[in-house]
């Protein structure tokens, strides 16, 4: 059975929190400038409805879920992406110019020790 979702409509034919996509869709489909978003639980939906759409626009609906998680993170914490492989972060062929710190690396390598 699919997990229950909650749909917040900030701007539509009728605003509020809806418990089915079908009901939410009636409020936003064809409505110019509709503002809506799905949430995984009622508490997140309630908080979002009382806030502004711009606070949630383009963000994952679970943002901030760590605050109510059963296992709390150690604060302060630092998170880094330390991936270092042949393709990690690669957007093209590395430059191999004089003065380029990667010039002494094998072709296709971006990380020291990735030989």
N, CA, C and O of each residue as an XYZ file, in Angstrom:
460
protein
N       0.849     -1.184      0.000
C       0.000      0.000      0.000
C       0.897      1.251      0.000
O       1.845      1.330      0.781
N       0.603      2.217     -0.864
C       1.415      3.437     -0.919
C       1.320      4.231      0.387
O       0.291      4.241      1.062
N       2.409      4.882      0.708
C       2.459      5.710      1.914
C       1.564      6.943      1.738
O       1.522      7.537      0.661
N       0.860      7.314      2.791
C      -0.022      8.486      2.767
C       0.786      9.755      2.525
O       1.801      9.988      3.182
N       0.342     10.556      1.600
C       0.969     11.859      1.333
C      -0.031     12.949      1.693
O      -1.242     12.733      1.736
N       0.522     14.123      1.949
C      -0.287     15.297      2.255
C       0.100     16.382      1.260
O       1.285     16.654      1.065
N      -0.873     16.992      0.643
C      -0.643     17.974     -0.415
C      -1.064     19.353      0.065
O      -2.229     19.582      0.388
N      -0.107     20.263      0.109
C      -0.385     21.637      0.530
C      -0.629     22.472     -0.715
O       0.167     22.451     -1.653
N      -1.726     23.201     -0.719
C      -2.028     24.135     -1.809
C      -2.049     25.529     -1.208
O      -2.938     25.877     -0.431
N      -1.044     26.327     -1.587
C      -0.976     27.714     -1.122
C      -1.775     28.619     -2.043
O      -2.370     29.602     -1.601
N      -1.783     28.282     -3.322
C      -2.502     29.102     -4.292
C      -3.170     28.163     -5.295
O      -2.502     27.409     -6.003
N      -4.483     28.223     -5.342
C      -5.269     27.361     -6.222
C      -6.732     27.734     -6.098
O      -7.073     28.741     -5.478
N      -7.598     26.922     -6.688
C      -9.038     27.205     -6.581
C      -9.475     27.226     -5.117
O     -10.247     28.084     -4.689
N      -8.957     26.256     -4.365
C      -9.214     26.177     -2.931
C      -7.871     25.890     -2.275
O      -7.143     25.013     -2.740
N      -7.524     26.596     -1.217
C      -6.246     26.371     -0.537
C      -6.455     25.460      0.662
O      -7.570     25.316      1.163
N      -5.376     24.852      1.109
C      -5.467     23.977      2.272
C      -4.558     22.783      2.140
O      -3.629     22.775      1.333
N      -4.834     21.767      2.947
C      -4.079     20.520      2.942
C      -5.021     19.413      2.494
O      -6.107     19.243      3.048
N      -4.596     18.670      1.494
C      -5.411     17.612      0.918
C      -4.701     16.277      1.092
O      -3.472     16.215      1.080
N      -5.474     15.214      1.253
C      -4.885     13.900      1.511
C      -4.878     12.992      0.286
O      -4.522     11.819      0.394
N      -5.261     13.507     -0.862
C      -5.166     12.713     -2.088
C      -4.733     13.617     -3.237
O      -5.078     14.798     -3.287
N      -3.964     13.029     -4.166
C      -3.530     13.787     -5.328
C      -4.740     14.193     -6.163
O      -4.763     15.293     -6.715
N      -5.737     13.333     -6.265
C      -6.922     13.637     -7.061
C      -7.602     14.919     -6.573
O      -8.005     15.760     -7.377
N      -7.724     15.060     -5.267
C      -8.356     16.260     -4.695
C      -7.472     17.488     -4.884
O      -7.966     18.568     -5.209
N      -6.177     17.323     -4.683
C      -5.238     18.427     -4.876
C      -5.245     18.867     -6.337
O      -5.270     20.061     -6.637
N      -5.223     17.899     -7.230
C      -5.177     18.200     -8.661
C      -6.382     19.030     -9.102
O      -6.254     19.893     -9.971
N      -7.544     18.776     -8.510
C      -8.744     19.566     -8.830
C      -8.532     21.044     -8.512
O      -9.090     21.921     -9.171
N      -7.719     21.304     -7.492
C      -7.502     22.685     -7.064
C      -6.441     23.410     -7.895
O      -6.476     24.635     -8.012
N      -5.497     22.657     -8.473
C      -4.361     23.302     -9.129
C      -4.292     23.126    -10.651
O      -3.712     23.965    -11.340
N      -4.868     22.060    -11.173
C      -4.774     21.798    -12.618
C      -5.474     22.904    -13.399
O      -6.660     23.173    -13.209
N      -4.710     23.533    -14.280
C      -5.256     24.619    -15.098
C      -5.328     25.956    -14.385
O      -5.735     26.952    -14.983
N      -4.944     25.998    -13.134
C      -4.953     27.245    -12.363
C      -3.618     27.944    -12.585
O      -2.577     27.439    -12.166
N      -3.639     29.083    -13.231
C      -2.416     29.811    -13.556
C      -1.726     30.278    -12.269
O      -2.335     30.929    -11.420
N      -0.446     29.929    -12.149
C       0.326     30.335    -10.974
C       0.067     29.499     -9.742
O       0.361     29.932     -8.628
N      -0.482     28.298     -9.922
C      -0.765     27.430     -8.770
C       0.516     27.160     -7.970
O       1.603     27.023     -8.532
N       0.360     27.087     -6.663
C       1.486     26.816     -5.777
C       1.092     25.667     -4.860
O       0.176     25.787     -4.047
N       1.802     24.547     -5.005
C       1.458     23.361     -4.225
C       2.679     22.463     -4.086
O       3.642     22.582     -4.843
N       2.627     21.554     -3.101
C       3.740     20.633     -2.870
C       3.257     19.472     -2.007
O       2.388     19.639     -1.151
N       3.830     18.300     -2.244
C       3.497     17.101     -1.468
C       4.446     16.954     -0.286
O       5.620     17.316     -0.371
N       3.931     16.422      0.808
C       4.725     16.160      2.008
C       4.433     14.754      2.505
O       3.358     14.205      2.265
N       5.415     14.176      3.207
C       5.290     12.795      3.670
C       4.483     12.630      4.948
O       3.992     11.538      5.233
N       4.341     13.699      5.719
C       3.549     13.555      6.939
C       2.754     14.828      7.217
O       3.042     15.899      6.683
N       1.762     14.675      8.056
C       0.830     15.769      8.338
C       1.503     16.938      9.059
O       1.170     18.097      8.808
N       2.436     16.640      9.944
C       3.111     17.710     10.693
C       3.897     18.621      9.744
O       3.855     19.845      9.876
N       4.615     18.018      8.785
C       5.362     18.820      7.805
C       4.397     19.653      6.960
O       4.660     20.822      6.676
N       3.291     19.047      6.564
C       2.301     19.750      5.744
C       1.692     20.925      6.515
O       1.522     22.013      5.965
N       1.367     20.702      7.782
C       0.797     21.778      8.610
C       1.761     22.950      8.720
O       1.368     24.105      8.560
N       3.033     22.641      8.997
C       4.045     23.696      9.135
C       4.220     24.441      7.810
O       4.349     25.665      7.788
N       4.224     23.698      6.722
C       4.407     24.310      5.401
C       3.236     25.215      5.048
O       3.437     26.302      4.507
N       2.029     24.784      5.344
C       0.842     25.575      5.007
C       0.844     26.921      5.732
O       0.377     27.926      5.197
N       1.370     26.924      6.941
C       1.425     28.166      7.721
C       2.572     29.069      7.270
O       2.602     30.255      7.599
N       3.511     28.503      6.518
C       4.660     29.271      6.018
C       4.365     29.747      4.594
O       3.232     29.685      4.118
N       5.415     30.221      3.935
C       5.266     30.716      2.563
C       5.692     29.646      1.568
O       6.585     28.850      1.856
N       5.068     29.621      0.416
C       5.417     28.688     -0.653
C       6.889     28.818     -1.028
O       7.563     27.814     -1.258
N       7.388     30.047     -1.091
C       8.783     30.280     -1.485
C       9.778     29.598     -0.536
O      10.910     29.313     -0.928
N       9.363     29.338      0.698
C      10.234     28.652      1.647
C      10.430     27.182      1.268
O      11.394     26.554      1.706
N       9.524     26.634      0.459
C       9.547     25.217      0.099
C       9.770     24.973     -1.388
O      10.081     23.854     -1.796
N       9.615     25.999     -2.184
C       9.739     25.874     -3.633
C      11.112     25.331     -4.014
O      12.137     25.891     -3.624
N      11.129     24.242     -4.774
C      12.367     23.660     -5.262
C      13.174     22.891     -4.236
O      14.305     22.494     -4.518
N      12.623     22.669     -3.055
C      13.351     21.951     -2.013
C      12.705     20.588     -1.789
O      11.506     20.414     -2.002
N      13.510     19.632     -1.359
C      13.008     18.313     -1.027
C      12.076     18.456      0.174
O      12.401     19.153      1.134
N      10.935     17.806      0.121
C       9.950     17.996      1.184
C      10.406     17.480      2.535
O       9.839     17.863      3.558
N      11.423     16.615      2.567
C      11.896     16.088      3.843
C      12.963     16.968      4.482
O      13.536     16.583      5.501
N      13.247     18.141      3.912
C      14.250     19.029      4.498
C      13.892     19.316      5.949
O      12.760     19.692      6.253
N      14.844     19.140      6.827
C      14.580     19.412      8.238
C      14.033     18.223      9.001
O      13.790     18.326     10.203
N      13.832     17.091      8.330
C      13.277     15.923      9.009
C      14.216     15.442     10.121
O      13.775     14.801     11.075
N      15.510     15.752      9.993
C      16.475     15.342     11.006
C      16.118     15.896     12.380
O      16.491     15.317     13.400
N      15.389     17.028     12.409
C      15.058     17.669     13.684
C      14.133     16.806     14.535
O      14.156     16.893     15.763
N      13.319     15.972     13.886
C      12.378     15.124     14.615
C      12.740     13.646     14.525
O      11.945     12.798     14.931
N      13.918     13.319     14.005
C      14.339     11.930     13.865
C      14.603     11.304     15.232
O      14.957     11.999     16.184
N      14.427      9.987     15.321
C      14.645      9.302     16.596
C      16.126      9.288     16.972
O      16.464      9.293     18.156
N      17.005      9.271     15.977
C      18.442      9.340     16.227
C      18.906     10.726     15.798
O      18.868     11.068     14.616
N      19.334     11.497     16.746
C      19.747     12.878     16.481
C      21.182     12.926     15.960
O      22.022     12.129     16.377
N      21.463     13.858     15.052
C      22.840     14.015     14.580
C      23.693     14.671     15.669
O      23.173     15.347     16.557
N      24.991     14.463     15.588
C      25.916     15.109     16.509
C      26.123     16.529     15.995
O      26.565     16.724     14.863
N      25.806     17.512     16.820
C      25.956     18.908     16.410
C      27.054     19.566     17.214
O      27.147     19.262     18.404
N      27.875     20.418     16.694
C      27.909     20.756     15.275
C      28.530     19.612     14.475
O      29.354     18.858     14.992
N      28.132     19.495     13.225
C      28.633     18.452     12.343
C      29.121     19.070     11.045
O      28.702     20.161     10.659
N      29.997     18.366     10.395
C      30.471     18.787      9.081
C      30.254     17.630      8.131
O      30.584     16.488      8.451
N      29.706     17.915      6.973
C      29.472     16.905      5.958
C      30.229     17.313      4.704
O      30.118     18.449      4.243
N      30.993     16.388      4.159
C      31.752     16.691      2.947
C      31.563     15.581      1.936
O      31.260     14.442      2.295
N      31.741     15.916      0.684
C      31.759     14.918     -0.374
C      33.227     14.683     -0.678
O      33.858     15.487     -1.363
N      33.765     13.603     -0.181
C      35.186     13.340     -0.336
C      35.448     12.300     -1.420
O      36.487     11.640     -1.415
N      34.513     12.157     -2.341
C      34.690     11.193     -3.421
C      35.950     11.522     -4.203
O      36.213     12.681     -4.524
N      36.711     10.507     -4.498
C      37.936     10.737     -5.237
C      38.188      9.527     -6.123
O      38.899      8.595     -5.746
N      37.608      9.561     -7.275
C      37.790      8.474     -8.222
C      38.056      9.036     -9.591
O      38.111     10.254     -9.765
N      38.222      8.177    -10.559
C      38.553      8.621    -11.913
C      37.500      9.584    -12.450
O      37.840     10.478    -13.225
N      36.241      9.435    -12.068
C      35.192     10.294    -12.608
C      34.615     11.265    -11.583
O      33.731     12.052    -11.920
N      35.087     11.227    -10.356
C      34.533     12.092     -9.306
C      34.687     13.556     -9.672
O      35.803     14.060     -9.797
N      33.579     14.227     -9.839
C      33.591     15.654    -10.126
C      34.048     16.016    -11.516
O      34.184     17.197    -11.833
N      34.287     15.033    -12.348
C      34.825     15.306    -13.677
C      33.755     15.892    -14.585
O      32.683     15.308    -14.740
N      34.035     17.020    -15.175
C      33.119     17.650    -16.120
C      33.669     17.599    -17.531
O      32.989     17.991    -18.479
N      34.868     17.128    -17.674
C      35.513     17.038    -18.980
C      36.911     16.515    -18.790
O      37.267     16.069    -17.699
N      37.686     16.561    -19.806
C      39.065     16.109    -19.693
C      39.851     17.139    -18.901
O      39.797     18.328    -19.215
N      40.578     16.707    -17.880
C      41.352     17.665    -17.082
C      42.329     18.443    -17.949
O      42.898     17.901    -18.897
N      42.519     19.697    -17.625
C      43.503     20.518    -18.343
C      44.881     19.982    -18.042
O      45.147     19.527    -16.930
N      45.736     20.029    -18.999
C      47.098     19.558    -18.789
C      48.027     20.648    -19.278
O      48.763     20.474    -20.250
N      47.979     21.766    -18.593
C      48.781     22.919    -18.964
C      49.885     23.129    -17.949
O      49.801     22.678    -16.807
N      50.915     23.818    -18.387
C      51.998     24.161    -17.470
C      51.431     25.007    -16.330
O      50.677     25.949    -16.576
N      51.777     24.690    -15.120
C      51.284     25.430    -13.966
C      49.983     24.871    -13.406
O      49.554     25.259    -12.319
N      49.357     23.963    -14.143
C      48.134     23.326    -13.650
C      48.545     22.279    -12.627
O      49.370     21.418    -12.932
N      47.995     22.332    -11.434
C      48.401     21.395    -10.397
C      48.116     19.945    -10.769
O      48.689     19.026    -10.184
N      47.224     19.737    -11.751
C      46.913     18.378    -12.175
C      47.800     17.918    -13.326
O      47.655     16.787    -13.791
N      48.711     18.759    -13.797
C      49.523     18.436    -14.969
C      50.386     17.205    -14.752
O      50.725     16.515    -15.713
N      50.751     16.916    -13.498
C      51.604     15.762    -13.247
C      50.814     14.480    -13.002
O      51.397     13.433    -12.720
N      49.506     14.560    -13.106
C      48.671     13.383    -12.880
C      48.437     12.637    -14.189
O      48.475     13.240    -15.261
N      48.195     11.329    -14.110
C      47.903     10.567    -15.319
C      46.641     11.112    -15.993
O      45.741     11.612    -15.317
N      46.577     11.015    -17.298
C      45.429     11.510    -18.067
C      44.146     10.888    -17.532
O      44.073      9.674    -17.340
N      43.144     11.710    -17.293
C      41.859     11.236    -16.811
C      41.745     11.193    -15.301
O      40.670     10.899    -14.778
N      42.811     11.476    -14.592
C      42.799     11.414    -13.145
C      42.589     12.810    -12.561
O      43.147     13.787    -13.059
N      41.796     12.896    -11.523
C      41.559     14.180    -10.870
C      42.080     14.220     -9.444
O      42.158     15.290     -8.840
N      42.439     13.053     -8.897
C      42.825     13.007     -7.487
C      44.217     12.426     -7.329
O      44.593     11.482     -8.024
N      44.967     12.993     -6.419
C      46.282     12.423     -6.119
C      46.048     11.040     -5.488
O      45.130     10.850     -4.690
N      46.879     10.112     -5.860
C      46.710      8.764     -5.336
C      45.746      7.933     -6.156
O      45.555      6.753     -5.861
N      45.128      8.514     -7.182
C      44.171      7.804     -8.041
C      44.934      7.304     -9.270
O      44.603      7.647    -10.405
N      45.950      6.496     -9.023
C      46.794      6.042    -10.135
C      46.705      4.554    -10.282
O      47.345      3.981    -11.164
